[in-house]
Amino acid sequence: VERRTDQPAKPAKGRSRPARAPRKRVTIADIAREAGVSVPTVSKVLNDRGEVAAATRARVQDALTRSGYRRRGSPAPRRAGLVDFVITELATPWASEVLRGAEEEAHRNGVGLVVTATHDHHAGARQWAKALAARRSDGVILVVSDLQASVAEQLQSLHTPFVLIDPVGGYDPSLPTVGATNRAGGFSATEHLVELGHRRIGIITGTPDLVCSQERLDGYRAALGRAGIPVDEALVRHGNFHADGGRRGAAALLDLDEPPTAIFASSDEQASGVYAEAHRRGVRIPGELSVVGFDDVELCEWLTPPLTTVRQSLAEMARLATRMVLDREAQRSAEHPLRIELATRLVVRESTAPPRG
Amino acid sequence: VERRTDQPAKPAKGRSRPARAPRKRVTIADIAREAGVSVPTVSKVLNDRGEVAAATRARVQDALTRSGYRRRGSPAPRRAGLVDFVITELATPWASEVLRGAEEEAHRNGVGLVVTATHDHHAGARQWAKALAARRSDGVILVVSDLQASVAEQLQSLHTPFVLIDPVGGYDPSLPTVGATNRAGGFSATEHLVELGHRRIGIITGTPDLVCSQERLDGYRAALGRAGIPVDEALVRHGNFHADGGRRGAAALLDLDEPPTAIFASSDEQASGVYAEAHRRGVRIPGELSVVGFDDVELCEWLTPPLTTVRQSLAEMARLATRMVLDREAQRSAEHPLRIELATRLVVRESTAPPRG
DNA sequence: CTGAAAGCGCTTACAG
DNA sequence: CTGAAAGCGCTTACAG
């Protein structure tokens, strides 16, 4: 029988006890009773000492975890107060924006953001996964990471919630993801060029295995189709999201016998590569070549002329992902993982104009 | 007297004990003896329970900390495996580079990098400082942070090593810092323009309270002095490291009755603002205006024309700072905090040319 | 491989 | 405010 205080309730003075009687601590005696063994045996299991039969150890271990046993002096397990942010490369304008949003939201919630760049090395990824378990991170944000497949299972077994930003290789409906309306964005970029009067519009795609690359290309095809312009496959160059992809793609397009009068680059950074190649050839933007980017990072305003682009709120995507990962309540109640897409919208600046003639 | 094993050394079998006799655990009985009190009194201090005279408590507390007492069940205090990286703004090309270096080095050492952007808000800074103590971070890297003054003391009392990258407001020799040879960098940028034949060379400075801004300006003055060109103070504009500072500075300089034929911008991002303003006015670079930047971030290659700049290895600075903070051995043995400066070097691209005429 | 017994470290209730 | 005494939770040494 538990003892109770019979005193009438008084206004608390100084440090007051919590109202409800504190639940009695689980002791190893309780565990021993539950598992049908003696106290010393439990102690041995707990300290990994002495010989214990495998079956006995398992029974004790089980009782231990079920009861949520904790050593006497040991403090209640504080939340780590950390969220892991994992990305392939940190030092790109795109990554900076995503990181900025995640950092803001993490700190608004009083948790620290642990940042890891994997560089797509699998060795580094394994090391990271180990460290993650050790620091008992409260959640993980995986950004365009080809870790997603190998790590998702591990995270699930650690009960660590995670969200993917811009997943790789097609949607796995069992994984929660945050992205943007890439198809609509690709559509509006292309439509804008069509409306200016362009008929030969090139596209340079992003990293091919990313869902967002494929969708932007889908949008491009759809907009041309809508305008009754057949897609000339010579105008579709597969590249990557970086400046070198833009340079190479632009070079290939401008080398065509009938070069495009406009290029839809799949990222702003890639568009800067298109600028560089155009500049090298003395092709003026937008006079002789219109360029549209994607992302709307700060770089757009640093380029001359400022870049017309499709805005996706990368920081907002990251804020949302961070919130999802930190919202334990939602984690528990959600029946299905989520796929969230944020809107995109065309931002017209000075890199697009009607074609000459 | 300590017990010793008298048995002859045998090859270890299975899990062997460490060679030296394990030092006996400090118990509260030891503490009680040391502090000249009873065991229950120590227990009360330890658990903040019951009434203990202030003087007694202090004596016990002292014995406790000196002995490094630790509760029985409580595990040895694991290293947190974390380093904090604190910066004013994350989403700039400069910040990206510094972050990249810190992340690389942290992960090479198997520790996580916790990233915080302060935005120069003091409320946020206080919150961060609290979280830092809670997560028992192993070290802190403060990047151009005006936290340095308010936080340094706290970090010292937490015994948390820290390093400043590009300190604010003059060198405090009691704080370890990492930077670059900014004066030499400013000198070589200006010298390069002088050698091309420029005589009216403008400068836009960075954030005025940063040491690195002041030093770059010093280098500018020194190079002009060396060339026998008197410094025209109208050509010195105080700005900041961002694009808007460059735009405003360039506008002011180009509005002069006798505008400069070349501008030394104190950062690459600032130089992009100079580009924007020049473009707005139809001033061609480098034909009518030469521009030199500082930093050599990736942005230089994205600008058209590619930017001549002074290279400082930001990633290397950050790697070094991270190593310093993680090197416990050096922390202990070092008698004086360090000031380390990495070399700078001019990188000539296409934004500089001889003046017209 | 297991547990009865002894004992250690710490806390609690209480007398002074 | 302090500590002698009792007692709790856990571990250890050892018999079976």
XYZ file of C-alpha atoms (C1' of nucleotides) in Angstrom:
746
model
C 0.000 0.000 0.000
C 1.315 3.417 -0.852
C 1.534 6.014 1.833
C -0.295 9.234 1.233
C -0.133 12.569 2.926
C -3.298 13.239 4.881
C -2.625 16.928 5.228
C -5.164 19.278 3.671
C -3.989 21.084 0.565
C -2.048 24.205 1.417
C -0.732 26.830 -0.912
C 2.635 25.524 -2.025
C 5.577 27.247 -0.445
C 8.980 27.224 -2.112
C 9.725 24.116 -4.115
C 6.467 22.172 -4.181
C 6.054 18.536 -5.013
C 4.171 17.544 -8.122
C 0.483 17.039 -7.371
C 0.191 13.348 -8.156
C 2.049 10.790 -6.035
C 5.316 10.023 -7.829
C 5.201 6.560 -9.336
C 7.435 4.243 -7.394
C 10.768 3.630 -9.038
C 11.191 0.283 -10.769
C 13.956 -1.657 -8.967
C 15.866 -4.693 -10.060
C 13.899 -6.614 -7.449
C 10.765 -5.834 -9.493
C 12.494 -6.996 -12.636
C 13.674 -10.166 -10.933
C 10.127 -10.985 -9.815
C 8.772 -10.249 -13.283
C 11.360 -12.399 -15.028
C 11.225 -15.150 -12.432
C 14.906 -14.927 -11.497
C 16.922 -13.692 -8.545
C 18.170 -10.165 -8.003
C 21.836 -11.046 -8.639
C 20.940 -12.493 -12.016
C 19.308 -9.291 -13.096
C 22.356 -7.429 -11.899
C 24.585 -9.647 -14.021
C 22.530 -9.014 -17.127
C 22.510 -5.314 -16.416
C 26.275 -5.147 -16.091
C 27.133 -7.742 -18.692
C 29.050 -9.638 -16.062
C 29.263 -13.297 -15.057
C 27.712 -16.173 -16.916
C 24.020 -15.976 -17.749
C 22.188 -18.450 -19.983
C 21.071 -16.904 -23.233
C 17.390 -17.674 -22.592
C 17.536 -16.181 -19.085
C 19.337 -13.104 -20.347
C 16.671 -12.619 -23.003
C 13.851 -12.926 -20.474
C 15.504 -10.407 -18.172
C 16.376 -8.059 -20.995
C 12.771 -8.147 -22.061
C 11.431 -7.322 -18.602
C 14.007 -4.564 -18.395
C 12.947 -2.849 -21.572
C 9.240 -3.346 -20.976
C 9.431 -1.789 -17.541
C 11.617 1.070 -18.705
C 14.047 0.293 -15.920
C 16.661 2.899 -15.093
C 19.595 2.760 -12.693
C 19.242 4.544 -9.421
C 21.554 7.507 -9.713
C 21.132 7.823 -13.453
C 19.280 10.897 -14.588
C 16.125 10.719 -16.680
C 17.166 10.445 -20.320
C 17.154 14.021 -21.532
C 16.158 14.622 -25.102
C 19.312 15.132 -27.057
C 17.996 18.403 -28.404
C 19.537 17.697 -31.797
C 18.350 17.221 -35.347
C 20.656 15.891 -38.034
C 20.765 17.614 -41.393
C 22.374 15.478 -44.089
C 23.165 16.752 -47.551
C 25.457 15.796 -50.392
C 27.261 19.133 -50.654
C 27.053 22.099 -48.322
C 28.725 24.854 -50.265
C 26.207 25.589 -53.006
C 23.706 28.452 -53.122
C 20.921 25.899 -53.139
C 22.239 24.063 -50.100
C 22.734 27.350 -48.256
C 19.096 28.231 -48.613
C 17.869 24.852 -47.461
C 20.264 24.915 -44.542
C 19.174 28.404 -43.577
C 15.554 27.299 -43.247
C 16.395 24.193 -41.255
C 18.639 26.127 -38.882
C 15.976 28.763 -38.279
C 13.295 26.249 -37.433
C 15.560 24.077 -35.322
C 16.638 27.019 -33.208
C 13.115 28.316 -32.921
C 12.429 24.976 -31.261
C 15.499 25.144 -29.088
C 17.294 22.236 -30.736
C 20.710 22.183 -32.357
C 21.190 21.307 -36.007
C 24.020 18.867 -36.706
C 25.186 19.292 -40.270
C 26.769 16.547 -42.356
C 27.938 16.576 -45.969
C 28.162 13.076 -47.374
C 29.758 13.825 -50.750
C 27.990 10.615 -51.785
C 30.709 8.537 -50.160
C 29.248 5.450 -48.628
C 32.030 5.104 -46.099
C 31.268 8.552 -44.727
C 27.599 7.686 -44.624
C 28.208 4.643 -42.477
C 30.324 6.654 -40.076
C 27.608 9.240 -39.869
C 24.946 6.642 -39.131
C 26.981 5.353 -36.210
C 27.522 8.807 -34.772
C 23.835 9.519 -35.152
C 22.878 6.619 -32.922
C 25.501 7.620 -30.367
C 24.228 11.162 -30.025
C 20.607 9.978 -29.956
C 19.498 12.601 -32.429
C 15.813 13.486 -32.230
C 15.298 13.494 -35.970
C 16.940 13.496 -39.356
C 16.479 15.586 -42.470
C 17.886 13.920 -45.565
C 18.394 16.346 -48.426
C 18.707 14.953 -51.975
C 20.660 12.159 -50.437
C 21.212 8.807 -52.053
C 21.527 7.582 -48.507
C 17.804 7.500 -48.335
C 17.440 3.836 -49.231
C 20.192 2.461 -47.033
C 19.449 4.665 -44.046
C 15.661 4.690 -43.888
C 15.467 1.225 -42.412
C 18.073 1.937 -39.793
C 16.314 5.124 -38.762
C 13.048 3.287 -38.437
C 14.606 0.743 -36.096
C 16.124 3.562 -34.029
C 12.657 5.141 -33.856
C 14.241 8.302 -35.176
C 11.799 10.274 -37.301
C 13.088 11.530 -40.632
C 11.954 13.464 -43.674
C 13.374 13.575 -47.189
C 13.741 16.827 -49.059
C 13.684 16.301 -52.828
C 13.947 12.527 -52.890
C 16.081 10.507 -55.256
C 14.809 8.037 -57.812
C 11.030 8.209 -57.612
C 8.602 8.517 -54.745
C 8.560 5.743 -52.224
C 5.147 6.268 -50.643
C 6.419 4.749 -47.395
C 8.769 7.694 -46.842
C 7.711 11.205 -45.807
C 8.971 13.821 -48.247
C 8.900 17.562 -48.820
C 9.316 19.064 -52.258
C 7.950 21.661 -54.633
C 5.540 21.655 -57.541
C 8.350 21.071 -59.989
C 6.174 20.122 -62.926
C 4.126 23.290 -62.601
C 7.366 25.261 -62.264
C 8.822 23.765 -65.414
C 5.557 24.450 -67.173
C 5.439 28.122 -66.207
C 9.088 28.728 -67.139
C 8.526 27.275 -70.593
C 5.152 28.957 -71.023
C 6.792 32.308 -70.233
C 9.299 31.791 -73.045
C 6.567 30.678 -75.429
C 4.550 33.763 -74.621
C 7.555 35.951 -75.414
C 7.482 34.377 -78.872
C 10.206 31.759 -78.595
C 9.730 28.572 -80.627
C 13.124 26.928 -80.302
C 13.530 26.527 -76.550
C 16.315 24.369 -75.151
C 16.330 22.716 -71.769
C 19.247 21.508 -69.675
C 18.079 19.023 -67.074
C 19.382 18.536 -63.546
C 20.869 15.401 -62.044
C 18.830 12.747 -63.861
C 17.997 10.465 -60.931
C 16.286 13.197 -58.927
C 12.532 13.338 -59.037
C 12.579 17.113 -59.276
C 14.702 16.998 -62.465
C 12.307 14.643 -64.157
C 9.291 16.699 -63.179
C 10.751 19.956 -64.469
C 11.371 18.265 -67.773
C 7.800 16.935 -67.768
C 6.571 20.498 -67.277
C 8.708 21.692 -70.187
C 7.276 19.031 -72.501
C 3.743 19.737 -71.363
C 4.025 23.485 -71.983
C 5.416 22.952 -75.472
C 2.667 20.441 -76.176
C 0.052 22.881 -74.980
C 1.454 25.498 -77.362
C 1.462 23.042 -80.238
C 5.243 23.052 -80.500
C 6.690 19.580 -81.130
C 9.539 18.645 -78.804
C 12.854 18.511 -80.669
C 14.927 16.014 -78.675
C 18.105 17.751 -79.841
C 17.051 20.646 -77.607
C 16.943 18.443 -74.491
C 20.375 18.104 -72.850
C 20.896 16.079 -69.711
C 23.204 17.772 -67.261
C 23.456 18.412 -63.558
C 22.475 21.236 -61.234
C 25.896 22.856 -61.198
C 27.551 25.550 -63.281
C 29.617 23.090 -65.297
C 26.434 21.303 -66.357
C 25.112 24.638 -67.563
C 28.288 25.438 -69.469
C 28.398 22.098 -71.220
C 24.685 22.077 -71.945
C 24.781 25.605 -73.357
C 27.815 24.781 -75.478
C 26.040 21.769 -76.975
C 22.859 23.745 -77.627
C 24.622 26.753 -79.140
C 26.638 24.444 -81.382
C 23.478 23.133 -83.058
C 22.898 24.066 -86.680
C 19.688 25.661 -85.570
C 20.444 26.796 -81.998
C 17.689 27.701 -79.544
C 16.763 31.329 -78.889
C 16.036 30.539 -75.250
C 17.287 28.079 -72.636
C 15.464 26.792 -69.603
C 18.135 25.874 -67.075
C 17.043 23.525 -64.307
C 18.727 25.513 -61.552
C 20.050 29.012 -61.024
C 23.563 27.750 -60.554
C 23.284 25.882 -63.819
C 21.978 29.075 -65.440
C 25.146 30.851 -64.330
C 27.033 28.295 -66.411
C 24.841 29.182 -69.381
C 25.739 32.837 -68.796
C 29.439 31.969 -68.741
C 29.262 30.025 -71.987
C 27.201 32.742 -73.676
C 29.688 35.362 -72.511
C 32.598 33.304 -73.831
C 30.949 33.225 -77.271
C 29.880 36.856 -77.199
C 26.211 35.887 -77.192
C 24.258 38.660 -75.441
C 21.603 37.900 -72.798
C 18.715 38.522 -73.279
C 19.280 40.148 -76.707
C 20.395 36.991 -78.495
C 19.540 34.386 -75.888
C 16.879 34.295 -73.181
C 17.625 32.300 -70.035
C 15.309 31.090 -67.277
C 16.578 29.404 -64.123
C 15.001 27.501 -61.263
C 15.185 28.020 -57.463
C 15.470 31.778 -57.026
C 18.519 31.834 -54.816
C 20.354 35.079 -54.097
C 22.712 34.379 -56.975
C 19.960 35.466 -59.400
C 20.380 39.041 -58.329
C 24.154 38.911 -58.495
C 24.194 37.792 -62.104
C 24.173 40.388 -64.845
C 21.538 40.637 -66.118
C 19.507 39.497 -63.102
C 18.028 36.083 -63.816
C 14.401 35.306 -64.568
C 13.678 32.141 -62.625
C 11.111 29.860 -61.006
C 10.915 30.500 -57.313
C 10.656 27.607 -54.896
C 10.936 28.469 -51.258
C 13.807 26.262 -50.239
C 14.019 27.740 -46.776
C 10.324 27.116 -46.273
C 10.671 23.536 -47.449
C 13.393 23.001 -44.885
C 11.449 24.716 -42.124
C 8.539 22.446 -42.835
C 10.690 19.340 -42.874
C 12.244 20.323 -39.567
C 8.863 20.911 -38.014
C 7.635 17.530 -39.248
C 10.569 15.765 -37.725
C 10.222 17.538 -34.386
C 6.495 17.076 -34.044
C 6.423 13.895 -31.975
C 2.696 14.081 -31.556
C 2.103 14.024 -35.275
C 4.670 11.249 -35.677
C 2.642 9.029 -33.425
C -0.790 9.813 -34.772
C 0.016 9.999 -38.483
C -1.138 6.850 -40.187
C 0.606 7.440 -43.477
C 3.820 9.259 -44.256
C 3.294 12.550 -45.947
C 4.201 13.962 -49.304
C 4.107 17.740 -49.181
C 4.662 20.018 -52.170
C 5.140 23.750 -51.879
C 4.093 26.091 -54.635
C 6.470 27.471 -57.250
C 6.079 30.757 -59.063
C 7.759 32.523 -61.958
C 9.874 35.580 -61.115
C 10.552 37.691 -64.203
C 13.775 39.698 -64.192
C 16.012 40.806 -67.030
C 17.342 37.640 -68.639
C 14.324 37.019 -70.854
C 13.059 38.996 -73.852
C 11.330 38.310 -77.183
C 13.557 36.615 -79.789
C 15.221 38.816 -82.382
C 13.555 39.410 -85.717
C 48.154 0.133 0.461
C 46.832 -0.987 -2.907
C 46.443 -4.666 -3.610
C 48.388 -6.053 -6.490
C 48.183 -9.303 -8.370
C 51.199 -11.472 -7.659
C 50.533 -13.829 -10.509
C 53.104 -13.948 -13.290
C 52.025 -12.284 -16.489
C 50.026 -14.631 -18.669
C 48.800 -14.075 -22.175
C 45.424 -12.377 -21.824
C 42.480 -14.606 -22.550
C 39.145 -13.161 -23.587
C 38.306 -9.817 -22.106
C 41.426 -8.824 -20.221
C 41.655 -6.246 -17.511
C 43.632 -3.122 -18.151
C 47.238 -3.626 -17.115
C 47.393 -1.094 -14.304
C 45.299 -1.612 -11.192
C 42.077 0.378 -11.670
C 42.079 3.390 -9.381
C 39.572 2.905 -6.606
C 36.338 4.754 -7.117
C 35.888 7.911 -5.083
C 32.947 7.397 -2.692
C 31.027 9.924 -0.703
C 32.716 8.482 2.355
C 36.011 9.752 0.901
C 34.468 13.130 0.284
C 33.068 13.210 3.811
C 36.488 12.485 5.270
C 38.120 15.098 3.063
C 35.574 17.766 3.924
C 35.450 16.813 7.588
C 31.730 16.077 7.614
C 29.546 12.986 7.832
C 28.397 10.876 4.930
C 24.747 12.017 5.152
C 25.827 15.635 4.857
C 27.640 14.955 1.624
C 24.572 13.150 0.372
C 22.434 16.182 1.140
C 24.730 18.489 -0.765
C 24.826 16.082 -3.659
C 21.049 15.885 -3.886
C 20.290 19.433 -2.909
C 18.134 18.140 -0.110
C 17.702 19.068 3.563
C 19.307 22.004 5.274
C 23.040 22.460 4.949
C 24.939 25.526 6.145
C 26.345 27.583 3.306
C 29.925 27.211 4.513
C 29.586 23.442 4.885
C 28.003 23.133 1.484
C 30.859 25.096 -0.048
C 33.479 22.899 1.621
C 31.750 19.747 0.407
C 31.171 21.119 -3.058
C 34.833 21.931 -3.250
C 35.943 18.437 -2.224
C 33.451 17.051 -4.722
C 34.790 18.948 -7.680
C 38.429 18.485 -6.705
C 38.036 14.748 -6.433
C 36.045 14.470 -9.643
C 33.399 12.521 -7.769
C 30.845 10.642 -9.801
C 27.729 8.753 -8.713
C 27.899 5.007 -8.619
C 25.686 3.875 -11.449
C 26.365 6.919 -13.553
C 28.330 6.167 -16.670
C 31.655 7.830 -17.358
C 30.846 11.154 -18.999
C 31.067 10.395 -22.695
C 32.433 13.069 -24.908
C 29.480 14.721 -26.524
C 31.138 14.340 -29.901
C 29.929 17.775 -30.931
C 31.469 21.077 -31.922
C 29.381 24.220 -32.165
C 29.775 26.458 -35.190
C 28.335 29.923 -34.622
C 28.035 32.505 -37.357
C 26.002 35.626 -37.999
C 24.475 34.497 -41.300
C 24.625 31.086 -42.904
C 23.382 31.721 -46.395
C 26.231 33.663 -47.957
C 28.912 32.324 -50.287
C 31.517 33.271 -47.696
C 29.729 31.464 -44.889
C 29.262 28.394 -47.079
C 32.969 28.064 -47.613
C 33.818 28.439 -43.953
C 31.124 25.976 -43.011
C 32.327 23.501 -45.589
C 35.799 23.442 -44.059
C 34.536 23.104 -40.504
C 32.179 20.294 -41.451
C 34.934 18.386 -43.243
C 37.314 18.542 -40.339
C 34.682 17.798 -37.721
C 33.567 14.669 -39.530
C 37.125 13.582 -40.176
C 37.395 13.549 -36.397
C 34.112 11.751 -35.934
C 32.331 14.647 -34.261
C 29.114 16.356 -35.303
C 29.004 20.038 -36.173
C 26.100 21.945 -34.621
C 25.383 25.016 -36.686
C 23.852 28.213 -35.327
C 23.102 31.512 -37.053
C 22.803 34.342 -34.558
C 21.624 37.127 -36.882
C 23.280 39.365 -34.278
C 20.257 39.010 -32.018
C 21.311 38.921 -28.434
C 18.241 37.007 -27.324
C 19.085 34.214 -29.721
C 22.645 34.267 -28.499
C 21.623 33.736 -24.903
C 19.393 30.860 -25.886
C 22.230 29.322 -27.797
C 24.608 29.652 -24.869
C 22.201 27.755 -22.656
C 21.719 24.974 -25.181
C 25.474 24.741 -25.575
C 25.969 23.993 -21.895
C 23.153 21.443 -21.955
C 24.626 19.480 -24.828
C 28.151 19.700 -23.336
C 29.681 20.624 -26.648
C 33.372 19.786 -26.938
C 34.303 23.065 -28.528
C 33.051 26.196 -30.190
C 34.001 28.009 -33.364
C 32.845 31.614 -33.370
C 32.832 33.124 -36.828
C 32.824 36.938 -37.160
C 30.515 36.928 -34.224
C 29.898 39.889 -31.999
C 29.110 37.300 -29.394
C 32.790 36.912 -28.820
C 32.976 39.332 -25.904
C 29.911 38.162 -24.032
C 30.471 34.483 -24.619
C 34.210 34.062 -24.151
C 34.009 34.276 -20.389
C 31.176 31.814 -20.177
C 33.017 29.356 -22.379
C 36.100 29.655 -20.226
C 34.122 28.805 -17.118
C 32.577 25.812 -18.896
C 36.108 24.721 -19.833
C 34.899 24.596 -23.422
C 37.691 25.435 -25.835
C 36.877 27.944 -28.545
C 38.479 29.701 -31.479
C 37.478 32.890 -33.259
C 37.558 33.141 -37.024
C 38.001 36.734 -38.177
C 37.484 38.488 -34.845
C 35.490 41.626 -34.316
C 36.873 44.901 -33.057
C 40.609 44.385 -32.738
C 42.733 41.531 -31.479
C 42.289 40.498 -27.914
C 45.525 38.615 -27.316
C 43.804 36.482 -24.688
C 41.598 34.857 -27.343
C 42.762 32.298 -29.910
C 41.996 33.406 -33.449
C 42.369 32.242 -37.031
C 42.435 34.682 -39.918
C 44.247 35.548 -43.107
C 46.966 37.985 -44.093
C 44.407 40.619 -44.933
C 46.809 43.522 -45.115
C 49.034 41.685 -47.586
C 45.913 40.755 -49.548
C 44.714 44.341 -49.737
C 48.198 45.376 -50.753
C 48.467 42.891 -53.611
C 44.999 43.730 -54.956
C 45.843 47.417 -55.082
C 49.327 46.814 -56.394
C 47.869 44.754 -59.249
C 45.649 47.691 -60.268
C 48.553 50.123 -59.985
C 50.674 47.890 -62.179
C 47.943 47.871 -64.827
C 48.289 51.658 -64.898
C 45.371 52.744 -62.711
C 45.861 55.922 -60.680
C 42.345 56.604 -59.429
C 41.494 53.437 -57.510
C 38.439 53.330 -55.306
C 37.924 51.025 -52.352
C 34.715 49.889 -50.687
C 35.417 48.558 -47.218
C 33.693 45.733 -45.415
C 31.841 45.843 -42.119
C 33.868 48.506 -40.309
C 34.214 46.830 -36.926
C 35.866 43.707 -38.306
C 39.616 43.485 -38.056
C 39.847 42.034 -41.545
C 38.099 45.091 -43.050
C 40.508 47.457 -41.405
C 43.523 45.459 -42.485
C 42.441 45.301 -46.121
C 42.093 49.067 -46.117
C 45.534 49.362 -44.527
C 46.932 47.278 -47.363
C 45.229 49.522 -49.926
C 46.732 52.662 -48.387
C 50.130 51.062 -48.137
C 50.171 49.994 -51.791
C 49.151 53.456 -52.978
C 51.793 54.998 -50.711
C 54.427 52.657 -52.115
C 53.474 53.752 -55.639
C 53.636 57.415 -54.672
C 49.895 57.914 -55.215
C 48.299 60.090 -52.523
C 45.153 58.624 -50.988
C 42.078 60.590 -52.041
C 39.639 60.054 -49.179
C 36.731 60.570 -51.580
C 37.716 57.233 -53.092
C 37.325 55.390 -49.774
C 33.721 54.313 -49.128
C 32.718 52.419 -46.040
C 30.262 49.631 -46.764
C 29.650 46.063 -45.757
C 30.555 42.677 -47.172
C 27.268 42.166 -48.983
C 26.048 42.957 -52.475
C 24.051 45.998 -51.383
C 27.204 47.512 -49.881
C 28.885 47.051 -53.239
C 25.998 48.621 -55.141
C 25.859 51.665 -52.908
C 29.626 52.057 -52.788
C 29.928 51.775 -56.571
C 27.095 54.265 -57.069
C 28.820 56.786 -54.822
C 32.182 56.290 -56.516
C 30.812 56.444 -60.073
C 28.908 59.606 -59.179
C 32.131 61.446 -58.376
C 33.167 64.241 -60.715
C 36.334 62.334 -61.294
C 35.264 58.689 -60.872
C 37.786 55.885 -60.313
C 38.892 53.657 -63.183
C 39.139 50.698 -60.827
C 37.446 49.538 -57.639
C 38.823 47.240 -54.981
C 35.828 45.571 -53.352
C 36.439 44.048 -49.940
C 34.607 40.821 -50.725
C 33.478 38.898 -53.781
C 29.850 39.268 -52.842
C 30.365 43.008 -52.537
C 32.059 42.968 -55.955
C 28.914 41.419 -57.414
C 27.088 44.539 -56.222
C 29.659 46.651 -58.049
C 28.971 44.586 -61.183
C 25.236 45.169 -60.785
C 25.630 48.925 -60.425
C 28.057 49.096 -63.357
C 25.649 47.085 -65.480
C 22.779 49.357 -64.518
C 24.773 52.357 -65.758
C 26.063 50.626 -68.854
C 29.652 50.789 -67.566
C 31.583 47.869 -69.080
C 33.855 45.668 -66.971
C 36.821 45.613 -67.431
C 36.742 48.004 -70.424
C 35.633 51.061 -68.471
C 36.010 49.823 -64.927
C 38.338 47.259 -63.407
C 37.105 45.349 -60.327
C 39.010 43.252 -57.800
C 37.297 41.264 -55.090
C 38.401 39.412 -51.978
C 37.838 35.796 -50.830
C 37.746 33.774 -54.039
C 34.482 31.972 -53.472
C 32.820 30.038 -56.267
C 30.739 33.089 -57.134
C 33.817 34.596 -58.854
C 33.523 32.093 -61.637
C 29.787 32.572 -62.001
C 30.086 36.293 -62.566
C 30.596 37.626 -66.053
C 33.350 38.480 -66.530
C 34.952 36.125 -64.011
C 36.259 38.145 -61.093
C 39.896 38.910 -60.312
C 40.182 38.503 -56.567
C 42.383 37.867 -53.553
C 42.206 34.266 -52.497
C 42.003 33.354 -48.838
C 41.373 29.730 -48.071
C 38.254 30.010 -45.976
C 37.750 26.279 -45.806
C 41.321 25.836 -44.629
C 40.872 28.503 -41.962
C 37.842 26.657 -40.678
C 39.567 23.287 -40.812
C 42.384 24.715 -38.757
C 40.050 26.290 -36.238
C 38.207 23.001 -35.855
C 41.426 21.121 -35.317
C 42.546 23.635 -32.700
C 39.336 23.280 -30.785
C 39.422 19.487 -30.858
C 43.053 19.132 -29.887
C 42.649 18.694 -26.132
C 46.314 17.962 -25.691
C 47.326 21.268 -27.183
C 44.634 23.035 -25.178
C 46.226 21.857 -21.984
C 49.825 22.471 -22.855
C 49.480 25.755 -24.727
C 50.612 28.598 -22.540
C 49.324 31.389 -24.726
C 46.331 31.540 -27.032
C 47.267 31.528 -30.659
C 46.851 33.938 -33.504
C 47.171 32.139 -36.816
C 47.120 33.845 -40.209
C 46.870 31.971 -43.474
C 48.376 33.321 -46.652
C 46.406 35.224 -49.281
C 47.219 35.360 -52.961
C 45.999 37.312 -55.965
C 44.016 35.369 -58.570
C 43.831 37.264 -61.862
C 40.779 36.588 -64.026
C 38.955 38.812 -66.482
C 37.615 41.747 -64.491
C 40.789 43.791 -64.547
C 42.521 45.535 -67.472
C 44.557 48.673 -68.108
C 42.536 51.910 -67.939
C 41.316 53.399 -71.210
C 43.340 55.963 -73.000
C 24.508 -21.227 -14.821
C 21.990 -19.789 -10.593
C 20.871 -17.649 -6.230
C 21.595 -17.105 -0.726
C 24.385 -14.275 1.809
C 27.406 -10.580 2.735
C 28.546 -6.148 1.968
C 29.088 -1.536 -0.320
C 27.412 3.079 -1.504
C 24.069 5.974 -0.768
C 19.667 7.989 1.229
C 16.219 8.762 4.677
C 14.011 9.537 9.101
C 14.980 11.348 13.192
C 17.282 12.804 17.617
C 19.994 16.317 19.266
C 22.151 22.491 10.884
C 24.434 18.022 11.840
C 25.299 13.106 12.126
C 24.258 8.060 14.266
C 21.403 4.601 12.834
C 18.445 2.115 9.850
C 17.505 0.681 5.521
C 17.296 0.460 0.339
C 19.225 -0.798 -4.176
C 22.619 -2.964 -6.146
C 26.961 -5.849 -6.648
C 30.216 -9.363 -5.418
C 32.196 -13.691 -3.853
C 31.047 -18.104 -3.509
C 28.535 -22.608 -2.772
C 25.878 -25.661 -5.265
